[in-house]
Amino acid sequence: MKVEEIITDRIIKALESGVIPWKKPCKSLGIPRNYITKKEYRGINALLTNISGYENISWVTYKQCQEKGGTIKKGERGLPIVFWYFTESKDTDEPKKIPFMRYYTIFNVSQTTLNLPDETISPKIEPIIAAETLVNNMQNKPIIKHGGSHACYTHL
């Protein structure tokens, strides 16, 4: 099976299960990344890791897991991610750039036996000083709570 087919099948399965992969959830856990390299996933890889359902944002390859002394838990299935770059053709007199793509399988660290810290990330809320001052000076100051499972405004 081609890489494009694997990725397309994954997205179609998500859509069929009611998940819209490109819709940002209200609860943001942070940008998924490789646990070892700390490199954040971008593009289609960020989309695929976000729809996986894991709360931990860190991922490893099978080899990286082994190198850290861990194993993949029995029955766990990995997630394909795409790696691509341009290479130069050496078949002609004039060098030509050719795209090269392959995929790797990664596992969320929660699928492994690695004893790593939980890397779920709570979004940082940067207060707007003018808004904070306005609310703090109100006579009937509203109760403001951050967190929860969805974005909303309620007036009691």
PDB file of C-alpha atoms in Angstrom:
ATOM      1  CA  MET A   1       0.000   0.000   0.000  1.00  0.00           C
ATOM      2  CA  LYS A   2       1.280   3.472  -0.873  1.00  0.00           C
ATOM      3  CA  VAL A   3       1.929   6.070   1.792  1.00  0.00           C
ATOM      4  CA  GLU A   4      -0.788   8.332   0.396  1.00  0.00           C
ATOM      5  CA  GLU A   5      -3.342   5.517   0.660  1.00  0.00           C
ATOM      6  CA  ILE A   6      -2.407   4.783   4.279  1.00  0.00           C
ATOM      7  CA  ILE A   7      -2.821   8.437   5.252  1.00  0.00           C
ATOM      8  CA  THR A   8      -6.044   8.855   3.272  1.00  0.00           C
ATOM      9  CA  ASP A   9      -7.523   5.710   4.854  1.00  0.00           C
ATOM     10  CA  ARG A  10      -6.688   7.047   8.327  1.00  0.00           C
ATOM     11  CA  ILE A  11      -8.440  10.359   7.605  1.00  0.00           C
ATOM     12  CA  ILE A  12     -11.497   8.625   6.086  1.00  0.00           C
ATOM     13  CA  LYS A  13     -11.810   6.379   9.172  1.00  0.00           C
ATOM     14  CA  ALA A  14     -11.704   9.463  11.406  1.00  0.00           C
ATOM     15  CA  LEU A  15     -14.410  11.163   9.339  1.00  0.00           C
ATOM     16  CA  GLU A  16     -16.582   8.037   9.406  1.00  0.00           C
ATOM     17  CA  SER A  17     -16.309   7.923  13.197  1.00  0.00           C
ATOM     18  CA  GLY A  18     -17.503  11.528  13.457  1.00  0.00           C
ATOM     19  CA  VAL A  19     -14.105  13.205  13.966  1.00  0.00           C
ATOM     20  CA  ILE A  20     -13.324  16.174  11.757  1.00  0.00           C
ATOM     21  CA  PRO A  21      -9.506  16.025  11.649  1.00  0.00           C
ATOM     22  CA  TRP A  22      -8.909  19.647  10.695  1.00  0.00           C
ATOM     23  CA  LYS A  23     -11.274  21.079  13.326  1.00  0.00           C
ATOM     24  CA  LYS A  24      -9.376  22.292  16.360  1.00  0.00           C
ATOM     25  CA  PRO A  25     -10.735  20.878  19.600  1.00  0.00           C
ATOM     26  CA  CYS A  26     -11.605  23.318  22.370  1.00  0.00           C
ATOM     27  CA  LYS A  27      -9.222  21.486  24.655  1.00  0.00           C
ATOM     28  CA  SER A  28      -5.740  22.078  23.304  1.00  0.00           C
ATOM     29  CA  LEU A  29      -3.115  19.749  24.714  1.00  0.00           C
ATOM     30  CA  GLY A  30      -0.191  21.296  22.909  1.00  0.00           C
ATOM     31  CA  ILE A  31       1.616  20.537  19.697  1.00  0.00           C
ATOM     32  CA  PRO A  32       2.407  16.821  19.281  1.00  0.00           C
ATOM     33  CA  ARG A  33       6.135  16.125  19.124  1.00  0.00           C
ATOM     34  CA  ASN A  34       8.788  13.463  19.112  1.00  0.00           C
ATOM     35  CA  TYR A  35       9.753  12.753  22.716  1.00  0.00           C
ATOM     36  CA  ILE A  36      13.436  12.155  21.961  1.00  0.00           C
ATOM     37  CA  THR A  37      14.174  14.952  19.485  1.00  0.00           C
ATOM     38  CA  LYS A  38      11.515  17.369  20.870  1.00  0.00           C
ATOM     39  CA  LYS A  39      10.734  18.244  17.235  1.00  0.00           C
ATOM     40  CA  GLU A  40       7.092  19.239  16.799  1.00  0.00           C
ATOM     41  CA  TYR A  41       5.074  17.497  14.117  1.00  0.00           C
ATOM     42  CA  ARG A  42       3.818  19.718  11.311  1.00  0.00           C
ATOM     43  CA  GLY A  43       1.378  19.457   8.442  1.00  0.00           C
ATOM     44  CA  ILE A  44      -0.327  16.118   7.954  1.00  0.00           C
ATOM     45  CA  ASN A  45       1.668  14.597  10.845  1.00  0.00           C
ATOM     46  CA  ALA A  46       0.235  17.132  13.313  1.00  0.00           C
ATOM     47  CA  LEU A  47      -3.246  16.386  11.988  1.00  0.00           C
ATOM     48  CA  LEU A  48      -2.786  12.605  12.294  1.00  0.00           C
ATOM     49  CA  THR A  49      -1.383  12.746  15.833  1.00  0.00           C
ATOM     50  CA  ASN A  50      -4.108  15.157  16.963  1.00  0.00           C
ATOM     51  CA  ILE A  51      -6.948  12.861  15.846  1.00  0.00           C
ATOM     52  CA  SER A  52      -5.390   9.810  17.488  1.00  0.00           C
ATOM     53  CA  GLY A  53      -7.184  10.397  20.790  1.00  0.00           C
ATOM     54  CA  TYR A  54      -4.136  10.326  23.071  1.00  0.00           C
ATOM     55  CA  GLU A  55      -3.765  13.044  25.688  1.00  0.00           C
ATOM     56  CA  ASN A  56       0.000  12.742  25.930  1.00  0.00           C
ATOM     57  CA  ILE A  57       1.623  14.852  23.208  1.00  0.00           C
ATOM     58  CA  SER A  58       4.845  12.807  23.017  1.00  0.00           C
ATOM     59  CA  TRP A  59       5.554  10.131  20.432  1.00  0.00           C
ATOM     60  CA  VAL A  60       8.417   7.699  19.731  1.00  0.00           C
ATOM     61  CA  THR A  61       9.390   5.232  17.037  1.00  0.00           C
ATOM     62  CA  TYR A  62       9.784   1.562  17.914  1.00  0.00           C
ATOM     63  CA  LYS A  63      13.564   1.947  17.714  1.00  0.00           C
ATOM     64  CA  GLN A  64      13.584   5.025  19.963  1.00  0.00           C
ATOM     65  CA  CYS A  65      11.452   3.176  22.501  1.00  0.00           C
ATOM     66  CA  GLN A  66      13.899   0.259  22.533  1.00  0.00           C
ATOM     67  CA  GLU A  67      16.902   2.578  22.840  1.00  0.00           C
ATOM     68  CA  LYS A  68      15.339   4.109  25.972  1.00  0.00           C
ATOM     69  CA  GLY A  69      14.832   0.638  27.467  1.00  0.00           C
ATOM     70  CA  GLY A  70      11.108   0.343  26.816  1.00  0.00           C
ATOM     71  CA  THR A  71       8.802  -1.815  24.765  1.00  0.00           C
ATOM     72  CA  ILE A  72       5.486  -1.297  23.046  1.00  0.00           C
ATOM     73  CA  LYS A  73       2.600  -2.659  25.125  1.00  0.00           C
ATOM     74  CA  LYS A  74       0.959  -5.807  23.790  1.00  0.00           C
ATOM     75  CA  GLY A  75      -1.825  -5.135  21.297  1.00  0.00           C
ATOM     76  CA  GLU A  76      -0.911  -1.509  20.668  1.00  0.00           C
ATOM     77  CA  ARG A  77      -0.920  -0.252  17.094  1.00  0.00           C
ATOM     78  CA  GLY A  78       1.273   2.504  15.772  1.00  0.00           C
ATOM     79  CA  LEU A  79       0.409   5.559  13.754  1.00  0.00           C
ATOM     80  CA  PRO A  80       1.955   6.334  10.363  1.00  0.00           C
ATOM     81  CA  ILE A  81       3.684   9.665   9.879  1.00  0.00           C
ATOM     82  CA  VAL A  82       5.201  10.992   6.694  1.00  0.00           C
ATOM     83  CA  PHE A  83       8.784  12.113   6.169  1.00  0.00           C
ATOM     84  CA  TRP A  84       9.732  13.770   2.917  1.00  0.00           C
ATOM     85  CA  TYR A  85      12.556  15.753   1.403  1.00  0.00           C
ATOM     86  CA  PHE A  86      14.080  16.599  -1.968  1.00  0.00           C
ATOM     87  CA  THR A  87      16.974  14.600  -3.367  1.00  0.00           C
ATOM     88  CA  GLU A  88      19.012  15.289  -6.488  1.00  0.00           C
ATOM     89  CA  SER A  89      18.843  13.014  -9.491  1.00  0.00           C
ATOM     90  CA  LYS A  90      22.225  11.777 -10.642  1.00  0.00           C
ATOM     91  CA  ASP A  91      20.938  10.028 -13.758  1.00  0.00           C
ATOM     92  CA  THR A  92      21.270  13.043 -16.042  1.00  0.00           C
ATOM     93  CA  ASP A  93      23.938  15.587 -16.846  1.00  0.00           C
ATOM     94  CA  GLU A  94      21.829  18.305 -15.289  1.00  0.00           C
ATOM     95  CA  PRO A  95      20.979  17.713 -11.596  1.00  0.00           C
ATOM     96  CA  LYS A  96      17.245  17.672 -10.956  1.00  0.00           C
ATOM     97  CA  LYS A  97      15.474  17.842  -7.597  1.00  0.00           C
ATOM     98  CA  ILE A  98      13.117  14.944  -6.980  1.00  0.00           C
ATOM     99  CA  PRO A  99      10.738  14.687  -3.995  1.00  0.00           C
ATOM    100  CA  PHE A 100      11.269  11.606  -1.841  1.00  0.00           C
ATOM    101  CA  MET A 101       8.666  10.416   0.659  1.00  0.00           C
ATOM    102  CA  ARG A 102       8.478   7.557   3.110  1.00  0.00           C
ATOM    103  CA  TYR A 103       6.543   6.821   6.230  1.00  0.00           C
ATOM    104  CA  TYR A 104       7.444   5.720   9.721  1.00  0.00           C
ATOM    105  CA  THR A 105       5.326   4.226  12.443  1.00  0.00           C
ATOM    106  CA  ILE A 106       5.214   6.054  15.755  1.00  0.00           C
ATOM    107  CA  PHE A 107       3.672   5.220  19.122  1.00  0.00           C
ATOM    108  CA  ASN A 108       2.313   7.517  21.770  1.00  0.00           C
ATOM    109  CA  VAL A 109       4.451   7.193  24.904  1.00  0.00           C
ATOM    110  CA  SER A 110       1.336   6.030  26.776  1.00  0.00           C
ATOM    111  CA  GLN A 111       1.404   2.943  24.496  1.00  0.00           C
ATOM    112  CA  THR A 112       4.856   2.026  25.788  1.00  0.00           C
ATOM    113  CA  THR A 113       6.418   0.784  28.998  1.00  0.00           C
ATOM    114  CA  LEU A 114       8.670   3.830  29.139  1.00  0.00           C
ATOM    115  CA  ASN A 115       8.602   5.528  32.510  1.00  0.00           C
ATOM    116  CA  LEU A 116       8.352   9.065  31.194  1.00  0.00           C
ATOM    117  CA  PRO A 117       6.689  12.093  32.736  1.00  0.00           C
ATOM    118  CA  ASP A 118       3.184  12.839  31.557  1.00  0.00           C
ATOM    119  CA  GLU A 119       3.507  15.541  28.957  1.00  0.00           C
ATOM    120  CA  THR A 120       0.000  16.752  28.635  1.00  0.00           C
ATOM    121  CA  ILE A 121       0.121  20.483  28.389  1.00  0.00           C
ATOM    122  CA  SER A 122      -2.390  22.910  29.791  1.00  0.00           C
ATOM    123  CA  PRO A 123      -2.761  25.974  27.647  1.00  0.00           C
ATOM    124  CA  LYS A 124      -1.194  29.089  29.152  1.00  0.00           C
ATOM    125  CA  ILE A 125      -3.647  31.910  29.550  1.00  0.00           C
ATOM    126  CA  GLU A 126      -2.062  35.308  29.101  1.00  0.00           C
ATOM    127  CA  PRO A 127      -4.266  37.887  30.815  1.00  0.00           C
ATOM    128  CA  ILE A 128      -5.097  41.122  29.022  1.00  0.00           C
ATOM    129  CA  ILE A 129      -4.382  43.789  31.613  1.00  0.00           C
ATOM    130  CA  ALA A 130      -7.051  46.228  30.360  1.00  0.00           C
ATOM    131  CA  ALA A 131      -9.695  43.471  30.444  1.00  0.00           C
ATOM    132  CA  GLU A 132      -8.581  42.292  33.896  1.00  0.00           C
ATOM    133  CA  THR A 133      -8.814  45.867  35.234  1.00  0.00           C
ATOM    134  CA  LEU A 134     -12.269  46.325  33.716  1.00  0.00           C
ATOM    135  CA  VAL A 135     -13.603  43.109  35.276  1.00  0.00           C
ATOM    136  CA  ASN A 136     -11.952  43.739  38.657  1.00  0.00           C
ATOM    137  CA  ASN A 137     -13.589  47.200  38.861  1.00  0.00           C
ATOM    138  CA  MET A 138     -17.114  45.893  38.157  1.00  0.00           C
ATOM    139  CA  GLN A 139     -19.716  46.100  40.934  1.00  0.00           C
ATOM    140  CA  ASN A 140     -21.185  42.653  40.253  1.00  0.00           C
ATOM    141  CA  LYS A 141     -17.994  41.003  39.125  1.00  0.00           C
ATOM    142  CA  PRO A 142     -18.650  37.801  37.124  1.00  0.00           C
ATOM    143  CA  ILE A 143     -17.111  34.481  38.087  1.00  0.00           C
ATOM    144  CA  ILE A 144     -14.585  33.503  35.427  1.00  0.00           C
ATOM    145  CA  LYS A 145     -13.381  29.917  35.220  1.00  0.00           C
ATOM    146  CA  HIS A 146     -10.818  28.471  32.836  1.00  0.00           C
ATOM    147  CA  GLY A 147     -10.802  24.812  31.856  1.00  0.00           C
ATOM    148  CA  GLY A 148     -13.546  22.346  31.201  1.00  0.00           C
ATOM    149  CA  SER A 149     -14.258  20.251  28.150  1.00  0.00           C
ATOM    150  CA  HIS A 150     -15.672  22.920  25.844  1.00  0.00           C
ATOM    151  CA  ALA A 151     -15.641  26.656  25.219  1.00  0.00           C
ATOM    152  CA  CYS A 152     -18.726  28.468  26.418  1.00  0.00           C
ATOM    153  CA  TYR A 153     -20.218  31.500  28.087  1.00  0.00           C
ATOM    154  CA  THR A 154     -23.035  31.090  30.567  1.00  0.00           C
ATOM    155  CA  HIS A 155     -24.883  33.748  32.461  1.00  0.00           C
ATOM    156  CA  LEU A 156     -26.485  32.621  35.685  1.00  0.00           C
TER     157      LEU A 156
END
